[in-house]
PDB file of C-alpha atoms in Angstrom:
ATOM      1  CA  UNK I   1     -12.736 -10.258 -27.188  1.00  0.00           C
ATOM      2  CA  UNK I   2     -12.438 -11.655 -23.642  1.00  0.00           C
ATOM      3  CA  UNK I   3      -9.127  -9.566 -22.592  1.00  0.00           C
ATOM      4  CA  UNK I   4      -9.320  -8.649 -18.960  1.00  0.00           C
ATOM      5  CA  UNK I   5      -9.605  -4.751 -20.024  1.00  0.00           C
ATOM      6  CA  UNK I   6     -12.156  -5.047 -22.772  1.00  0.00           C
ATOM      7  CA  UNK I   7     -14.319  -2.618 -20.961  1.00  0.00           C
ATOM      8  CA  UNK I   8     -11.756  -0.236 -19.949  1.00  0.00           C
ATOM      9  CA  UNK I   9     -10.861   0.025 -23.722  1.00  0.00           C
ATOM     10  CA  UNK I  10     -14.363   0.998 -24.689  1.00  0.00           C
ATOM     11  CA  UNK I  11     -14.532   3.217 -22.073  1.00  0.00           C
ATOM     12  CA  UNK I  12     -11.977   5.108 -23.043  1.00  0.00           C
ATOM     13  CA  UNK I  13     -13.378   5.611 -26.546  1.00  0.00           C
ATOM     14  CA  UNK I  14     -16.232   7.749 -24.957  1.00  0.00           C
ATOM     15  CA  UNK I  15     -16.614  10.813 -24.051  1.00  0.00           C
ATOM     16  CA  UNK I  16     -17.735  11.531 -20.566  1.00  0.00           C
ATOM     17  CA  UNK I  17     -19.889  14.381 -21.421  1.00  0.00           C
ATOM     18  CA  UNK I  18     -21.873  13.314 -23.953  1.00  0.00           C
ATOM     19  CA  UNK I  19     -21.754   8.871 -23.539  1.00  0.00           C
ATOM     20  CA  UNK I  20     -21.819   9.271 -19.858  1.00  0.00           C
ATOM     21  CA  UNK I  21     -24.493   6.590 -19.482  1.00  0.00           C
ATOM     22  CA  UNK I  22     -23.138   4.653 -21.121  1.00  0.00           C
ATOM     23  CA  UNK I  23     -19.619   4.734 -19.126  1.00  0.00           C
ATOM     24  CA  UNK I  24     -21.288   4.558 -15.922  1.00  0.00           C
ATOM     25  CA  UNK I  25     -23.659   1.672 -17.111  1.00  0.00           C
ATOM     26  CA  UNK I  26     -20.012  -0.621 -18.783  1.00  0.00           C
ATOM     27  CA  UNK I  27     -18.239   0.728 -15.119  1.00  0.00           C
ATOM     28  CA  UNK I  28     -21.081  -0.495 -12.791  1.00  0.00           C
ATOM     29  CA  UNK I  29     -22.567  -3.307 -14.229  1.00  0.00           C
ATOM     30  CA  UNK I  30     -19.530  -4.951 -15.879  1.00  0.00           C
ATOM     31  CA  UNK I  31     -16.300  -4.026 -13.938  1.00  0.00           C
ATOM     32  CA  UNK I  32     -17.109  -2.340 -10.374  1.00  0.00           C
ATOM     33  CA  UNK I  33     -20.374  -3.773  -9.685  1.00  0.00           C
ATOM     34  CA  UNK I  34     -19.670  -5.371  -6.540  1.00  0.00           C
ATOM     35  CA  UNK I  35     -17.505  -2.432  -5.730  1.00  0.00           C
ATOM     36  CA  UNK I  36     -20.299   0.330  -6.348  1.00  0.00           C
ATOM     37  CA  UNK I  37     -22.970  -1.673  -4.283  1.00  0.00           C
ATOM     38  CA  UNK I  38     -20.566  -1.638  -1.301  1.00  0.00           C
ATOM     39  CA  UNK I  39     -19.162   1.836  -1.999  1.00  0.00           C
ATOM     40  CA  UNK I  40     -23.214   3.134  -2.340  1.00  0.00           C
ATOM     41  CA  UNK I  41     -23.790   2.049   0.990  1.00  0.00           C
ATOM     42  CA  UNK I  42     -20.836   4.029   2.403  1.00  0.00           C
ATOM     43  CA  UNK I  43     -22.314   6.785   1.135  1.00  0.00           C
ATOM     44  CA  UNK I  44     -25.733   6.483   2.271  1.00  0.00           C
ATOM     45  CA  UNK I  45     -23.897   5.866   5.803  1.00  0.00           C
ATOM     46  CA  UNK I  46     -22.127   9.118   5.310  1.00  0.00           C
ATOM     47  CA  UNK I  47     -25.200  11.291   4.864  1.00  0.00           C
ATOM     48  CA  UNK I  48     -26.649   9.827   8.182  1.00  0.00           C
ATOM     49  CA  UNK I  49     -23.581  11.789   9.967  1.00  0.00           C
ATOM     50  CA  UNK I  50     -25.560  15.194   8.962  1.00  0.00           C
ATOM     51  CA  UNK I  51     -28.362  15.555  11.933  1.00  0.00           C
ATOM     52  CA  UNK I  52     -30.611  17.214   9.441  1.00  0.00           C
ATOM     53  CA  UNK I  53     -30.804  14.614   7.055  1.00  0.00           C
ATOM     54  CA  UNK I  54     -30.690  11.718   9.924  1.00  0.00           C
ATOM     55  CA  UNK I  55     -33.378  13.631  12.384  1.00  0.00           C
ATOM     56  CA  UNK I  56     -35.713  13.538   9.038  1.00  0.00           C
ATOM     57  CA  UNK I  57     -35.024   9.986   8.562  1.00  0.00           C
ATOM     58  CA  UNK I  58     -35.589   9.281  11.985  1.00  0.00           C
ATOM     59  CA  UNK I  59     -38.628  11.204  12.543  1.00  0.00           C
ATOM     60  CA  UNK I  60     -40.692   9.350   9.546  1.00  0.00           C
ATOM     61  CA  UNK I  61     -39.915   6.079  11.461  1.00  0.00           C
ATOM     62  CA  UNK I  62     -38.978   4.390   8.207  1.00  0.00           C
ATOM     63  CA  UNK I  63     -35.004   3.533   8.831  1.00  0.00           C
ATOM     64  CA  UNK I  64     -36.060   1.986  12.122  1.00  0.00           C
ATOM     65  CA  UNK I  65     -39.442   0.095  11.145  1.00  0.00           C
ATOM     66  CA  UNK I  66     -38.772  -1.363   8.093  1.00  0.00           C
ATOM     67  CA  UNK I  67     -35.271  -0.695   7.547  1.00  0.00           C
ATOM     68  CA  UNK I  68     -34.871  -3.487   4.820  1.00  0.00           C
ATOM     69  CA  UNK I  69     -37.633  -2.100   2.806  1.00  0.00           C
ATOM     70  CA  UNK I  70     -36.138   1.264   2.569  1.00  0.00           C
ATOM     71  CA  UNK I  71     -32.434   0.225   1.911  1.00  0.00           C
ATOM     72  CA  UNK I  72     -33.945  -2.312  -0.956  1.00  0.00           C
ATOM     73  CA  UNK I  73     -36.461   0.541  -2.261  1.00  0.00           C
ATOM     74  CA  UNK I  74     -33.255   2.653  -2.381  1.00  0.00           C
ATOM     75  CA  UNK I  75     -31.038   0.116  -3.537  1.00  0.00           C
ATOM     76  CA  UNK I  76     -33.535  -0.506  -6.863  1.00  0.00           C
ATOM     77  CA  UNK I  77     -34.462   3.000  -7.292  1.00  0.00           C
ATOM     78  CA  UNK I  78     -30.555   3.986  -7.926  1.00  0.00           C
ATOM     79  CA  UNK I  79     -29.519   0.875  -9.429  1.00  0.00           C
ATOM     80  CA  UNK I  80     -32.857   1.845 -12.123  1.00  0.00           C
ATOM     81  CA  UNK I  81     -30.617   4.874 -13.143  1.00  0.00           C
ATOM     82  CA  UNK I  82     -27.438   3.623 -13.010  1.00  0.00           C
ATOM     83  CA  UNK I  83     -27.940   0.352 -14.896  1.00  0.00           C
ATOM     84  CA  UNK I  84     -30.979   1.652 -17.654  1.00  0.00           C
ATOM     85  CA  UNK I  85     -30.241   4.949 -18.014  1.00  0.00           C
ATOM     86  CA  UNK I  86     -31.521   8.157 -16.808  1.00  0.00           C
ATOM     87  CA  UNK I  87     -32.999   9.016 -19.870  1.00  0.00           C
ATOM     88  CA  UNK I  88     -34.666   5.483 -20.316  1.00  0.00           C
ATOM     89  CA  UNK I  89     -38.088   5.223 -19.827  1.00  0.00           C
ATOM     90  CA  UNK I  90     -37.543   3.608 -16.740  1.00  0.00           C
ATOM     91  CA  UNK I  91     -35.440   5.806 -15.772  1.00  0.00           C
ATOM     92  CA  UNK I  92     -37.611   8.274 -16.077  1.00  0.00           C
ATOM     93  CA  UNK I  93     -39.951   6.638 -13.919  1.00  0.00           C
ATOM     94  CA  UNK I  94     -37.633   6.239 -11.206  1.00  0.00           C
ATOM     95  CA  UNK I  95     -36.625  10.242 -11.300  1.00  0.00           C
ATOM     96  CA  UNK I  96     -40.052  11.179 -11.098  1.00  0.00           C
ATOM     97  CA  UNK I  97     -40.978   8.458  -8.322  1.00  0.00           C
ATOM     98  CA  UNK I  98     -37.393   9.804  -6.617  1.00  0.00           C
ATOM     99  CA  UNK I  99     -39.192  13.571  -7.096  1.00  0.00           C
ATOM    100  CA  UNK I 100     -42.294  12.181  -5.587  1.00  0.00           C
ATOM    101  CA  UNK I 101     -40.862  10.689  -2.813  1.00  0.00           C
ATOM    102  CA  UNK I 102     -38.738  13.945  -1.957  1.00  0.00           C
ATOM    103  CA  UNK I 103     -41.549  16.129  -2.009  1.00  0.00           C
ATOM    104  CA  UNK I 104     -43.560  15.396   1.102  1.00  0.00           C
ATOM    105  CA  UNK I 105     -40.236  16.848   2.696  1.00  0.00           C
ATOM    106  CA  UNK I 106     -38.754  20.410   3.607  1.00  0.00           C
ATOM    107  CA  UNK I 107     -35.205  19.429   2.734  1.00  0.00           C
ATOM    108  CA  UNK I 108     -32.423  21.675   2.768  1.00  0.00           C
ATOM    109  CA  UNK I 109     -30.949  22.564  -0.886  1.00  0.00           C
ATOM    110  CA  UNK I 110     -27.848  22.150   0.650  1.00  0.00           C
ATOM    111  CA  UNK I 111     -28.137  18.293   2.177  1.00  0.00           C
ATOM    112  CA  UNK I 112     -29.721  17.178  -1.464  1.00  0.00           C
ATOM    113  CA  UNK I 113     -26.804  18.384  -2.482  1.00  0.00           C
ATOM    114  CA  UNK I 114     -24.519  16.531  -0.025  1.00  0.00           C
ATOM    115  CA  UNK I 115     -26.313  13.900  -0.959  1.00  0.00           C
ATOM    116  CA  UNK I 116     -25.949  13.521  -4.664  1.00  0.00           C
ATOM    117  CA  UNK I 117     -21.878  14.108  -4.409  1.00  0.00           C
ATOM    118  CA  UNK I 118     -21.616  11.024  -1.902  1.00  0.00           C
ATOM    119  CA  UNK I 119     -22.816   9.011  -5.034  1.00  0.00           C
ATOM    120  CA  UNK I 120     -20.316  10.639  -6.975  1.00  0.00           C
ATOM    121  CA  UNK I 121     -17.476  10.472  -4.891  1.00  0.00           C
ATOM    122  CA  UNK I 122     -17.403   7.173  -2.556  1.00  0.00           C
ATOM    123  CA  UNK I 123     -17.591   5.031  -5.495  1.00  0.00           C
ATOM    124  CA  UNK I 124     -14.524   6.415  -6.929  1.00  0.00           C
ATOM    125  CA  UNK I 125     -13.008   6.849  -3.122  1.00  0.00           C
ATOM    126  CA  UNK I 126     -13.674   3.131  -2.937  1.00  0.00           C
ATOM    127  CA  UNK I 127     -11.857   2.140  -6.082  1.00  0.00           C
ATOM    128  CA  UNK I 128      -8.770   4.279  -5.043  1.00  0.00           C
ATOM    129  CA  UNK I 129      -8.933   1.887  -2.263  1.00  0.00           C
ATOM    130  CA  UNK I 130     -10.068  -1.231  -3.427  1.00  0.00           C
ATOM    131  CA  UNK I 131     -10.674  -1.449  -6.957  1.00  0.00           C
ATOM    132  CA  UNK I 132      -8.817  -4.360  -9.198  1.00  0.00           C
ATOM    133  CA  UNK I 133      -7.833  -1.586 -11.096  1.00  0.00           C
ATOM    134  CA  UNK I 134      -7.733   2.179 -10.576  1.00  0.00           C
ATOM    135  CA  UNK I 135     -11.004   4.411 -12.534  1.00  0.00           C
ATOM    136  CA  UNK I 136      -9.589   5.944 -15.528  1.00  0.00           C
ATOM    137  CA  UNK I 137     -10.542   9.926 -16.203  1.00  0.00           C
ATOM    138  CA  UNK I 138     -13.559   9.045 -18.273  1.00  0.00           C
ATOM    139  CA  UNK I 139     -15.114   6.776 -15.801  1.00  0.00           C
ATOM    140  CA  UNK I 140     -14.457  10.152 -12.915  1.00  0.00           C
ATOM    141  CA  UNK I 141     -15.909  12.607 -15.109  1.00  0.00           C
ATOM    142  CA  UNK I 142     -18.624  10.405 -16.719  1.00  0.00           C
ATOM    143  CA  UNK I 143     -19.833   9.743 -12.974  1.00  0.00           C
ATOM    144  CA  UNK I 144     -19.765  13.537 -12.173  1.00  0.00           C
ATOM    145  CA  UNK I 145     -21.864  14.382 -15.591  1.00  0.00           C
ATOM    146  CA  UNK I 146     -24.209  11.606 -14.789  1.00  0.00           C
ATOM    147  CA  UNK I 147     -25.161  12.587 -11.488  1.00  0.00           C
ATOM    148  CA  UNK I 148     -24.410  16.678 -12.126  1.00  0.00           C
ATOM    149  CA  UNK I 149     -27.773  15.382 -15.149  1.00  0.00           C
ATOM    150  CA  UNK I 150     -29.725  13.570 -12.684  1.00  0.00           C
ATOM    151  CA  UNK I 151     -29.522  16.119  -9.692  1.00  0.00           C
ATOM    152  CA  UNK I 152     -30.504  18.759 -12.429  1.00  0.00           C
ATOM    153  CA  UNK I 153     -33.348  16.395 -13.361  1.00  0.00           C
ATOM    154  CA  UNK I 154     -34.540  16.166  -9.386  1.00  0.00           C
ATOM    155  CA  UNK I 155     -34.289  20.138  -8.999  1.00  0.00           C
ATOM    156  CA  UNK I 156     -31.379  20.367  -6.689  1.00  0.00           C
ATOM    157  CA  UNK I 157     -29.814  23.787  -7.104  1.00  0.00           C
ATOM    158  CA  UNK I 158     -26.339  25.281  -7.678  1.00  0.00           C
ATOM    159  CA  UNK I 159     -24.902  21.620  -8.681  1.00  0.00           C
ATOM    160  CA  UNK I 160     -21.061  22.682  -9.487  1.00  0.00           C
ATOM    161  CA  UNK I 161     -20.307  22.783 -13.255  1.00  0.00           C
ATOM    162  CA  UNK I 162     -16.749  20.854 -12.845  1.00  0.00           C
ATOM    163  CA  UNK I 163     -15.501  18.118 -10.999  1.00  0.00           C
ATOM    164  CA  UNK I 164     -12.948  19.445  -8.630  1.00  0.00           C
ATOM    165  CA  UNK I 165     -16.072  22.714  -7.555  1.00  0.00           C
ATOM    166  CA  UNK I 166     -17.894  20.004  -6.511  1.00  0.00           C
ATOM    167  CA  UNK I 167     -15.529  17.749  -4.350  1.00  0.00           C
ATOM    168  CA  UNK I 168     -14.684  20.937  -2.858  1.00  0.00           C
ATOM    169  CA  UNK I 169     -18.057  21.228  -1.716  1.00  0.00           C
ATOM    170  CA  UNK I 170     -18.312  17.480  -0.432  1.00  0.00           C
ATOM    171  CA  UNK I 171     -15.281  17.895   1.653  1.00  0.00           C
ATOM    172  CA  UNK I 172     -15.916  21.141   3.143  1.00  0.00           C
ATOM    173  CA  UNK I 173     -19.655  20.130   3.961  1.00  0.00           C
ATOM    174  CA  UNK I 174     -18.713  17.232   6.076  1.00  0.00           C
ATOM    175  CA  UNK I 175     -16.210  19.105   7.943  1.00  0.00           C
ATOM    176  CA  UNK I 176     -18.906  21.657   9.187  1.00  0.00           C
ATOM    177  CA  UNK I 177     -21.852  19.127   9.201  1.00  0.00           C
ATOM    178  CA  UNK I 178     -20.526  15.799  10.526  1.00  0.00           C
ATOM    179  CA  UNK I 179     -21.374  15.891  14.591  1.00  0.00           C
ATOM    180  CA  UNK I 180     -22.766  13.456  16.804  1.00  0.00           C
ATOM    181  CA  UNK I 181     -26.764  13.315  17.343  1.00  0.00           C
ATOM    182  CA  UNK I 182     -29.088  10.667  18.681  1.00  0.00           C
ATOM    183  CA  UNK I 183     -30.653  10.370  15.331  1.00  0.00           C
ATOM    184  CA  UNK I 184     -27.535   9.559  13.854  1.00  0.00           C
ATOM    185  CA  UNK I 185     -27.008   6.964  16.111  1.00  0.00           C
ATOM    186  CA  UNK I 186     -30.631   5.311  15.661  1.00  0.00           C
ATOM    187  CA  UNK I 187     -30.358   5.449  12.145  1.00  0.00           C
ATOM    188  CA  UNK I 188     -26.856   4.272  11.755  1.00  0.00           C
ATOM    189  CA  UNK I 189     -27.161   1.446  13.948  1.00  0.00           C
ATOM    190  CA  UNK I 190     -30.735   0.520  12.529  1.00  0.00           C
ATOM    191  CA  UNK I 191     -28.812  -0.024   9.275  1.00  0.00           C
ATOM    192  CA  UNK I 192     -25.755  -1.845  11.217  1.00  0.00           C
ATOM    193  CA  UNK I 193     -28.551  -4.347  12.627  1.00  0.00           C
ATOM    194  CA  UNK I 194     -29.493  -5.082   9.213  1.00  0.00           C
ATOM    195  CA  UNK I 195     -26.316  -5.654   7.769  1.00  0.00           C
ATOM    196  CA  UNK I 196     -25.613  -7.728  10.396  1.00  0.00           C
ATOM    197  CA  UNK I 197     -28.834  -9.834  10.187  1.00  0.00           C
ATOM    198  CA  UNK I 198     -28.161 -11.184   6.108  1.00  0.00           C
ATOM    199  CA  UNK I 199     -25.599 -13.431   8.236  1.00  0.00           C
ATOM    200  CA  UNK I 200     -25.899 -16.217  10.627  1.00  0.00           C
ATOM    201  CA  UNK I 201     -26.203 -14.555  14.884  1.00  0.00           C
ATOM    202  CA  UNK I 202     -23.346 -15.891  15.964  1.00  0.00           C
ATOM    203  CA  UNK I 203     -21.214 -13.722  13.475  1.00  0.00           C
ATOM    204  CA  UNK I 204     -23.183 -10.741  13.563  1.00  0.00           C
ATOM    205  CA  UNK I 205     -20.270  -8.992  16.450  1.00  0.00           C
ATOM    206  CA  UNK I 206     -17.548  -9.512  13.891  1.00  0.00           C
ATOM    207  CA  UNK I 207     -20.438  -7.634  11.240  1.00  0.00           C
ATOM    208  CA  UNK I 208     -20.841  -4.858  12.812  1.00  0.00           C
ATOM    209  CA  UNK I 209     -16.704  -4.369  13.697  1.00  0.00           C
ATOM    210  CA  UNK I 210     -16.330  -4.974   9.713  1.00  0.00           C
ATOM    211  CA  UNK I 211     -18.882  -2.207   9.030  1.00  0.00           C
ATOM    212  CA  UNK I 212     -17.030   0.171  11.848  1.00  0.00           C
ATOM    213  CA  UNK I 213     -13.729  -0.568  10.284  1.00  0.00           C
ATOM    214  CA  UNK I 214     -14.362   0.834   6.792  1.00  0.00           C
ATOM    215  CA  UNK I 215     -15.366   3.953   8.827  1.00  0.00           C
ATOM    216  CA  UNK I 216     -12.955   6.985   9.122  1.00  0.00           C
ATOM    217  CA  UNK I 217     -12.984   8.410  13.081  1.00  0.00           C
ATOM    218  CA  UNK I 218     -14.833  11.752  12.297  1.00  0.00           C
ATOM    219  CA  UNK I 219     -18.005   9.320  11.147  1.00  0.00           C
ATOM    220  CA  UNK I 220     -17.470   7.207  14.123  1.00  0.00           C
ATOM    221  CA  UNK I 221     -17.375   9.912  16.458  1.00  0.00           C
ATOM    222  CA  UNK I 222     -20.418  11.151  14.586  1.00  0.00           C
ATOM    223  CA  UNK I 223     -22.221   7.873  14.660  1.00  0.00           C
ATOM    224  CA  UNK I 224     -21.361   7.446  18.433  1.00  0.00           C
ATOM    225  CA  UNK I 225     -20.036   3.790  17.341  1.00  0.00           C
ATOM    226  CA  UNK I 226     -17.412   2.337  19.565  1.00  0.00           C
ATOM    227  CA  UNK I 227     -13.798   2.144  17.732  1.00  0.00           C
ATOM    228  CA  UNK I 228     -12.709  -1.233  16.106  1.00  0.00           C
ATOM    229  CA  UNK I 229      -9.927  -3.111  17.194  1.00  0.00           C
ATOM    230  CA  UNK I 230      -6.789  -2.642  15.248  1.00  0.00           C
ATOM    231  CA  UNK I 231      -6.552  -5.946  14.213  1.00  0.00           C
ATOM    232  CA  UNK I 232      -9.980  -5.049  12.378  1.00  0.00           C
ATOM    233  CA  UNK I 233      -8.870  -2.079  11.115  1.00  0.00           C
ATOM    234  CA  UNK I 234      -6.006  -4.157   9.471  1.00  0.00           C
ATOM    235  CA  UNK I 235      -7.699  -6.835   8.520  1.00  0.00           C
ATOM    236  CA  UNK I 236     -11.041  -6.015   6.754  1.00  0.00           C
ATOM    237  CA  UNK I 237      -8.693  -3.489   4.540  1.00  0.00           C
ATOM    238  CA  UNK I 238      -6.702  -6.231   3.775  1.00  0.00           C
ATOM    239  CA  UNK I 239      -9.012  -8.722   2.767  1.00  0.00           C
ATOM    240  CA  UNK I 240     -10.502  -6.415   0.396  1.00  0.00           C
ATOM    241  CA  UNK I 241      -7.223  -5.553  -1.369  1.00  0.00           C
ATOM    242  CA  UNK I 242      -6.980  -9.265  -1.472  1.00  0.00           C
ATOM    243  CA  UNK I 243      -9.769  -9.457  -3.420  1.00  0.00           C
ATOM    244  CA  UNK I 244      -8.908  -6.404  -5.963  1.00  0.00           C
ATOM    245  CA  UNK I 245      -5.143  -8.784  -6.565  1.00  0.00           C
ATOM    246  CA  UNK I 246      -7.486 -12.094  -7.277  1.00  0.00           C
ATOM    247  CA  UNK I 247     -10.265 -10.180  -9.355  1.00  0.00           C
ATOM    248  CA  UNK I 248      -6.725  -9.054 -12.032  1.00  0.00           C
ATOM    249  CA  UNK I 249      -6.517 -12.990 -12.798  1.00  0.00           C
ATOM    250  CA  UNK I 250      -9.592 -13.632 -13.472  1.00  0.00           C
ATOM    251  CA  UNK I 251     -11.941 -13.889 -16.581  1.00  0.00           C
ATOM    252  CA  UNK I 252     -13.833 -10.952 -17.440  1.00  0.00           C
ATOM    253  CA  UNK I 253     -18.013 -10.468 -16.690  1.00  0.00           C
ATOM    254  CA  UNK I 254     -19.297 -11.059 -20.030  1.00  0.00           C
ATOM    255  CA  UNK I 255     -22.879 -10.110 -19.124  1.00  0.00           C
ATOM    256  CA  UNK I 256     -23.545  -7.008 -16.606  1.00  0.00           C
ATOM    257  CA  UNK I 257     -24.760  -7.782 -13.362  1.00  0.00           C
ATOM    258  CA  UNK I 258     -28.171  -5.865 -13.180  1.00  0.00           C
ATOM    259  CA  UNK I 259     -29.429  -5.381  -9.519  1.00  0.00           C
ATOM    260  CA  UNK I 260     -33.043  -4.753 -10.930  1.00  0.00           C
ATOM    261  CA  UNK I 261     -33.047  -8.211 -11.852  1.00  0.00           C
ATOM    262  CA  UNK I 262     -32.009  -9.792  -8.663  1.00  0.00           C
ATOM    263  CA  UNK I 263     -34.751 -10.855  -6.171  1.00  0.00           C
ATOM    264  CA  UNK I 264     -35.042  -8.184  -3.150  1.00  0.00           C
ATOM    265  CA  UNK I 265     -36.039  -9.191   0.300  1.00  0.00           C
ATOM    266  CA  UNK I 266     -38.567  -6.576   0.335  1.00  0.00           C
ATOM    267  CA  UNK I 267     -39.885  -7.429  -3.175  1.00  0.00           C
ATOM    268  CA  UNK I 268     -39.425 -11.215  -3.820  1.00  0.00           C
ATOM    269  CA  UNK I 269     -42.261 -11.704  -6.355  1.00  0.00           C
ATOM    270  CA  UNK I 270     -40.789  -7.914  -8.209  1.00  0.00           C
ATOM    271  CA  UNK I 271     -41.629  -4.278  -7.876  1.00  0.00           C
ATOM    272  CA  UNK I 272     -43.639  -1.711  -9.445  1.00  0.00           C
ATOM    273  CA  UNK I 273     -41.328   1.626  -9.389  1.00  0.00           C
ATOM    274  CA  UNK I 274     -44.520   3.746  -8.530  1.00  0.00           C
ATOM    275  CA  UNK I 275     -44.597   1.883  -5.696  1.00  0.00           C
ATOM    276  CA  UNK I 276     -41.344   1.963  -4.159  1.00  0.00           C
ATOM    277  CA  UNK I 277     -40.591   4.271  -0.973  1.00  0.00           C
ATOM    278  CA  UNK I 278     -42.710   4.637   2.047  1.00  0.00           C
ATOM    279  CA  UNK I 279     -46.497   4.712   2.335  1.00  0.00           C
ATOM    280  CA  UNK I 280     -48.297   7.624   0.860  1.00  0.00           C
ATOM    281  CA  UNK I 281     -49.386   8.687   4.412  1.00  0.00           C
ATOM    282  CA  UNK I 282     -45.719   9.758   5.853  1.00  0.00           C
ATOM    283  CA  UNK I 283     -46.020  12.814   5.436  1.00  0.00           C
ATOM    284  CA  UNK I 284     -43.011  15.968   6.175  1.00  0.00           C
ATOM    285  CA  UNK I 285     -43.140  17.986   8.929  1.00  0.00           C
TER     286      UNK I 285
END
């Protein structure tokens, strides 16, 4: 069957509580897979609008030194979840590397926690924006139970037991977290610098205004990044709607797109998943 909603119509045969790996793996890797990739970074550029979590990140030197390696490491280690399963035997592996990884910190319930709805919620923010077609209710809820299971399997605490609890909590944490700090800044633009440098010097200004336009004003202001023109503001929007209208007239994928498969600047020959993150000797403070 090769009908542009094949995928939707399986989904909606499942049930998000109990096939929610499955949904997330047909949503991601099938229909939204360019769309969660984009919407994932978002998200990790939201979190570096807390101080806490950007002061840590800053302090270890990693974002700044070898910002590819750690966006790639990142990258692979989520995309191991999302595409095989947290319950997979690699997916296993990359929950306890993830665990690993987490504890040479002291971090705050409370950010982990901020953390883990970002992935929840900007993906499905982005398709409300840009998707060729809107995220159906088992696709929401099969995202919330996956990540509500894989926060549960990385020890955060007091994960909300419904959907709505927890977007509650995303919304209400960035309006009492998000403020401006250097760290923020120096992360945030370490990552701008490498977006900017997968594309040829000469375009890297109109880069970095593209990145600032897909960011509201209070992350911005938190960021300390300059304000895009309007005619950015209009026009990166735009051409991604574009997209979402030419993506409804095309074929379907017929295969996923897996990103553990893809070659990774960082990790051109392949990757070991015990081996992924920073060196064993950054330690927490």
């Amino acid at each position: 069957m090769m009908a542009r909603d094949r995928i939707l119509k399986e989904i909606q045969t499942l049930d998000p509580q109990k096939d929610h790996e499955r949904i997330v793996f047909l949503s991601t890797c099938y229909d939204f897979s360019f769309d969660t990739t984009r919407a994932l970074e978002l998200a990790l550029f939201r979190t570096f609008c807390v101080p806490s979590i950007s002061r840590l990140l800053d302090r270890t030197g990693e974002f700044r030194q070898r910002t590819q390696k750690r966006y790639d490491d990142t990258d692979i280690l989520i995309s191991e979840l999302l595409e095989w399963g947290y319950s997979s035997e690699r997916g296993l592996r990359a929950i306890q590397r993830i665990n690993k990884l987490h504890g040479r910190f002291s971090i705050n319930n409370e950010d982990f926690l901020y953390v883990l709805s970002t992935f929840l919620f900007e993906p499905i923010r982005w398709n409300s924006r840009f998707g060729w077609r809107i995220m159906c209710e088992q696709e929401r809820l099969g995202l919330f139970y996956f990540w509500q299971a894989v926060g549960q399997r990385m020890h955060i605490q007091e994960i909300p037991e419904d959907y709505q609890t927890f977007e509650r909590f995303n919304v209400e944490y960035e309006r009492h977290h998000f403020q401006y700090a250097p760290s923020n800044y120096r992360t945030g633009m370490a990552t701008v610098n490498m977006f900017s440098g997968w594309f040829p010097n000469v375009l890297a200004p109109s880069v970095q205004s593209a990145i600032y336009s897909l960011l509201e004003p209070p992350l911005l202001k938190a960021f300390g990044f300059p304000q895009p023109s309007p005619f950015m503001r209009w026009a990166v929007p735009s051409l991604l709607k574009l997209r979402a209208s030419a993506l409804r007239w095309l074929p379907p994928r017929r295969y996923p797109r897996l990103r553990t498969e893809i070659s990774h600047p960082s990790h051109p020959h392949g990757y070991v998943i015990e081996k992924l993150g920073p060196p064993e000797e950054t330690k927490g403070k």
